[in-house]
Coordinates of C-alpha atoms and ligand atoms in Angstrom, one line a residue:
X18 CA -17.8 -4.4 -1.5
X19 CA -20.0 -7.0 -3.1
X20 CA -20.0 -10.2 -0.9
X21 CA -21.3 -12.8 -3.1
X22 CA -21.6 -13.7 -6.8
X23 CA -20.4 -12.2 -9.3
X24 CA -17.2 -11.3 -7.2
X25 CA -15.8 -8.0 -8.2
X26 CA -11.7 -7.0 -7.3
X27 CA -12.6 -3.3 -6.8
X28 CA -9.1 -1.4 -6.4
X29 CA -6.9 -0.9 -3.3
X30 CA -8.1 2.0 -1.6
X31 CA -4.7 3.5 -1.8
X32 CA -2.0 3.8 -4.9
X33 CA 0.2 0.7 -5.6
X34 CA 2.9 2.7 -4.2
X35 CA 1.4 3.7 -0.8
X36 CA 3.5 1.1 0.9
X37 CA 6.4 1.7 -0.6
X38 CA 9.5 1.1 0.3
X39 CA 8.3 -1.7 2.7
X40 CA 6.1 -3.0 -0.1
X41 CA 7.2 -2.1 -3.4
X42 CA 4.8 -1.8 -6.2
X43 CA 5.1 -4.2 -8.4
X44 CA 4.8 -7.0 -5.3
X45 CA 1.4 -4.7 -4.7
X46 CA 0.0 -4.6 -8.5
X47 CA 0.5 -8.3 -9.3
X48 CA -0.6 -9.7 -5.6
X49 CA -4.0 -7.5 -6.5
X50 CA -4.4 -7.2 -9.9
X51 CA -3.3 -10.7 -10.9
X52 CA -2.9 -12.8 -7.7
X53 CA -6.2 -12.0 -6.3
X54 CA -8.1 -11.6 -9.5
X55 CA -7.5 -15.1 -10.6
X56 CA -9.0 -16.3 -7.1
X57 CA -11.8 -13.7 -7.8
X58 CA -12.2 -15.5 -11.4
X59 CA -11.9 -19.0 -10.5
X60 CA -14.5 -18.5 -7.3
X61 CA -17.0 -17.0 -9.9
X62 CA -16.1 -20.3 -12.1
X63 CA -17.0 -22.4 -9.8
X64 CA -20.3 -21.1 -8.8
X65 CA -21.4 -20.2 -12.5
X66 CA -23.7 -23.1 -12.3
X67 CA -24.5 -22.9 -9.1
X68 CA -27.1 -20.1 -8.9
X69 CA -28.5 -20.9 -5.0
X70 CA -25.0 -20.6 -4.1
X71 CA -24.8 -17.2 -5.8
X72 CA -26.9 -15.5 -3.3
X73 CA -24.9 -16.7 -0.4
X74 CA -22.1 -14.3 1.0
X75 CA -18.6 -14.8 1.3
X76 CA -18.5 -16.0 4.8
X77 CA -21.4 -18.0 4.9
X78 CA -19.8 -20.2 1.9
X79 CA -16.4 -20.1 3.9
X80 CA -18.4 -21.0 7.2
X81 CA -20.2 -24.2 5.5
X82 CA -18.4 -24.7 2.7
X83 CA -18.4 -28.5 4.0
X84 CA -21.6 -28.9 3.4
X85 CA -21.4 -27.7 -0.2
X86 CA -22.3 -30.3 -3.1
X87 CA -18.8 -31.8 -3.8
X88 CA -17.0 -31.0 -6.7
X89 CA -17.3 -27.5 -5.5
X90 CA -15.8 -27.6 -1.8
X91 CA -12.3 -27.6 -2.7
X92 CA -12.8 -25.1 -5.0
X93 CA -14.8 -22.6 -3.0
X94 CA -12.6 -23.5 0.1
X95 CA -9.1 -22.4 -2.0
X96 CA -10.9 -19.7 -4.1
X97 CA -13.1 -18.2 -2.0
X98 CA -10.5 -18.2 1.1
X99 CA -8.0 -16.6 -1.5
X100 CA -10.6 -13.8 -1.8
X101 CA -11.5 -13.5 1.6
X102 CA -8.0 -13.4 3.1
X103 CA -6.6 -11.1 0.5
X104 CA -9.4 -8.4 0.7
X105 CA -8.4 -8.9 4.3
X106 CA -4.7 -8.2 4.2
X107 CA -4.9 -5.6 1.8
X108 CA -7.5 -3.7 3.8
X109 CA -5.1 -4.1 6.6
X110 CA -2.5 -2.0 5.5
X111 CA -1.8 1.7 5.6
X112 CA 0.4 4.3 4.5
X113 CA -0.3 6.1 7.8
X114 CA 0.3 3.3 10.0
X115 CA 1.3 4.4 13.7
X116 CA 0.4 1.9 16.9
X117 CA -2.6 0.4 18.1
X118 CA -4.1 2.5 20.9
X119 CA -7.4 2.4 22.6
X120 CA -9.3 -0.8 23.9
X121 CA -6.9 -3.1 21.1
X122 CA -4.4 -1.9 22.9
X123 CA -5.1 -2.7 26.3
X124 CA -6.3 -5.6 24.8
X125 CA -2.7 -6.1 23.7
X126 CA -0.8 -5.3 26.8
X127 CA -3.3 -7.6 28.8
X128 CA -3.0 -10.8 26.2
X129 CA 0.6 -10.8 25.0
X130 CA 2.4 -8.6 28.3
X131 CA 3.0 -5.4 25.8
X132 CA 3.0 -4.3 22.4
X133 CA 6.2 -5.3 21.9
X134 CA 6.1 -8.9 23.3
X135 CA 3.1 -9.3 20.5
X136 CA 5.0 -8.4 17.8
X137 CA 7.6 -10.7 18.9
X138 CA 5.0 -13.5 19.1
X139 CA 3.1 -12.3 15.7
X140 CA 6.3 -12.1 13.7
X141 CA 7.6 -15.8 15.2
X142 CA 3.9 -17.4 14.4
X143 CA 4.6 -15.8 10.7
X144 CA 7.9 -17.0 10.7
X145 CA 6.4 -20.9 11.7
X146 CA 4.2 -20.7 8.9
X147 CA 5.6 -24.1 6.8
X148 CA 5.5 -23.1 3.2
X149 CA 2.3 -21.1 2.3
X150 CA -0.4 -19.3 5.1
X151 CA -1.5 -16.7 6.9
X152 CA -0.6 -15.6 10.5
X153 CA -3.7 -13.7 12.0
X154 CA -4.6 -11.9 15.3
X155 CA -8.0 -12.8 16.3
X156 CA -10.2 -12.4 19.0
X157 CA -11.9 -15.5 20.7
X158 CA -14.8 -16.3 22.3
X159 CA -14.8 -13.0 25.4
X160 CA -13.1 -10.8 23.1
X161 CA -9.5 -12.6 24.2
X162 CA -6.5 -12.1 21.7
X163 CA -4.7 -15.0 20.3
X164 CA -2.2 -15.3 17.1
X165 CA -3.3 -18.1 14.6
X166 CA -1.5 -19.5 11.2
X167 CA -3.7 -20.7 8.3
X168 CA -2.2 -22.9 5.6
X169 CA -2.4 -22.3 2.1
X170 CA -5.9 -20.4 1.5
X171 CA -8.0 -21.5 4.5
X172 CA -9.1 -18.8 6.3
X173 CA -10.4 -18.5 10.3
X174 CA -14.0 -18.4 9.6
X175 CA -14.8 -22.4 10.5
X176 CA -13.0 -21.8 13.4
X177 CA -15.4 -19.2 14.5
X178 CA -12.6 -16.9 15.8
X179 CA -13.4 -13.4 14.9
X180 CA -10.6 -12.1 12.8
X181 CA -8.3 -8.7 13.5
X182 CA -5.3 -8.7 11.4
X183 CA -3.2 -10.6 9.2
X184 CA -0.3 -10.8 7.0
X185 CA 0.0 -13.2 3.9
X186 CA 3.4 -15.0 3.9
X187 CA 2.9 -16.9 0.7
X188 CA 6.2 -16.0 -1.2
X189 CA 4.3 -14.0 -4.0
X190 CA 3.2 -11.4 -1.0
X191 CA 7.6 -10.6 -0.6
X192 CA 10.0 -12.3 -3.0
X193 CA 10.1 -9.8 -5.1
X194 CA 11.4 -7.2 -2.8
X195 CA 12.2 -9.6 0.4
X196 CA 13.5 -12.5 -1.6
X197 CA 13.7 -15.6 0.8
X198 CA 14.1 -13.8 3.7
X199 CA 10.5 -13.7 5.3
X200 CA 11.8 -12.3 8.5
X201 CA 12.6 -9.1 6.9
X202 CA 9.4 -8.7 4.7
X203 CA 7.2 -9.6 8.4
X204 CA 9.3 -6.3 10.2
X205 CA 8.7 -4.3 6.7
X206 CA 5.0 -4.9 7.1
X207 CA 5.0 -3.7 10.6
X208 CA 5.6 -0.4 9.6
X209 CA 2.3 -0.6 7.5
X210 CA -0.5 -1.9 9.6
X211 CA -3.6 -0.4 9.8
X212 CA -4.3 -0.3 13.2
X213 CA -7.3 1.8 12.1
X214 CA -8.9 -0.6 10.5
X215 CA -7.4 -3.4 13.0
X216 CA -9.2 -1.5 15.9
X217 CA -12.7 -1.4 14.0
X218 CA -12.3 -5.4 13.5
X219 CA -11.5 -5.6 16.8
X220 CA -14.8 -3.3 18.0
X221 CA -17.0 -5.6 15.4
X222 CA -15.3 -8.7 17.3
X223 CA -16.2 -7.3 20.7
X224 CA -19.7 -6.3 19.1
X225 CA -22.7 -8.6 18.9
X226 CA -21.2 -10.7 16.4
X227 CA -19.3 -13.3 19.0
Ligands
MN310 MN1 -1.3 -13.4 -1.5

C-alpha cells in the first residue's frame, strides 16, 4: 500500500459482499469506493503544491501534522485521518472472523477480566461516541490494552498509542442496513473482526515500535 503522495484506494482485499449480511454491500461499496476515495482525493488536493510534504508517509503527517504550514493542517488532519482510519477498519474485517487467541488474548483476559467483559466495554465506548468517531483498541506504552474513541476523522497516532482495532461509527459505515440503531450495527461487526490481522497489530505494538 503506497503511504504517501499520490494516495491510491487500492480495492478491499475481499468482495463487497464478504461481510454480508452483517455488512451489506452497498454500505461496503460506497464507504470505499466513494467515502474513502473522496478523502483519498481531497488529501492528494491538499498536498498538490506541497511537494516536501509528498515524500512524507501517512503517519508521519498524522504524527506532526501541527507543525504543518497552516492552511494545510486542517485539511491533512480530516483527510489524511479519513484515509488512515478507513484503510484501518476495512483491513480489520474478515469474512472468516472467529476469536482472538494467542498473546491478544491473554492480553484480553488480563486487561478487560475476559473476552466477553471487552466486548461489553468496546461496544459501550462505541456506543458513547457523540455523533461521528471511531472506538479503537490500542495498546499503550508496556503493551497494556485500553479502548479509546476518536471524534470525527482524528486518528490515535498524536496520542502515540499503538493502534489494534477499530470500528467506524460515523452513520455512513451502518444506516443503510442498521438505520439509527448503532447498537445493532456494533454486535453485527463483531461477527466480522479480523482477529488475524488484530493479532499482527498487536505483535507490531509489542514489537520495537513502542
Ligand atoms: Mn467511514
Amino acid at each position: 500500500m503506497q503511504d504517501y503522495y499520490c494516495f491510491v484506494n487500492l480495492p478491499l482485499p475481499y468482495s463487497y459482499t464478504a461481510m454480508e449480511p452483517y455488512i451489506d454491500v452497498q454500505t461496503m461499496y460506497l464507504h470505499h469506493d466513494k467515502h474513502l476515495q473522496t478523502y483519498i482525493d481531497n488529501l492528494n488536493k491538499a498536498l498538490k503544491d506541497a511537494p516536501r510534504l509528498q515524500r512524507i508517509s501517512l503517519e508521519e503527517l498524522l504524527f506532526y501534522a501541527d507543525e504543518l504550514p497552516e492552511e494545510l493542517r486542517v485539511p491533512v488532519k480530516n483527510n489524511g485521518g479519513g484515509v488512515y482510519n478507513h484503510r484501518f477498519y476495512f483491513s480489520g474485517l474478515s469474512n472468516d472472523a472467529g476469536e482472538p487467541s494467542g498473546a491478544l488474548l491473554d492480553a484480553i483476559v488480563q486487561d478487560f477480566g475476559s473476552f466477553e467483559s471487552f466486548k461489553d466495554q468496546f461496544k459501550a465506548a462505541a456506543l458513547s461516541v457523540f455523533g461521528s468517531g471511531y472506538a479503537w483498541l490500542v495498546a499503550g506504552r508496556g503493551g497494556r490494552l485500553k479502548i479509546i474513541t476518536t471524534m470525527n476523522q482524528d486518528t490515535p497516532i498524536p496520542l502515540s498509542v499503538c493502534p489494534i482495532l477499530n470500528i467506524d461509527v460515523w452513520e455512513h459505515a451502518y444506516y443503510l442496513k442498521h438505520k439509527n440503531v448503532r447498537a445493532d450495527y456494533v454486535d453485527d461487526w463483531f461477527h466480522v473482526v479480523n482477529w488475524k490481522k488484530a493479532a499482527e497489530n498487536y505483535a507490531i505494538c509489542c514489537g520495537a515500535k513502542k
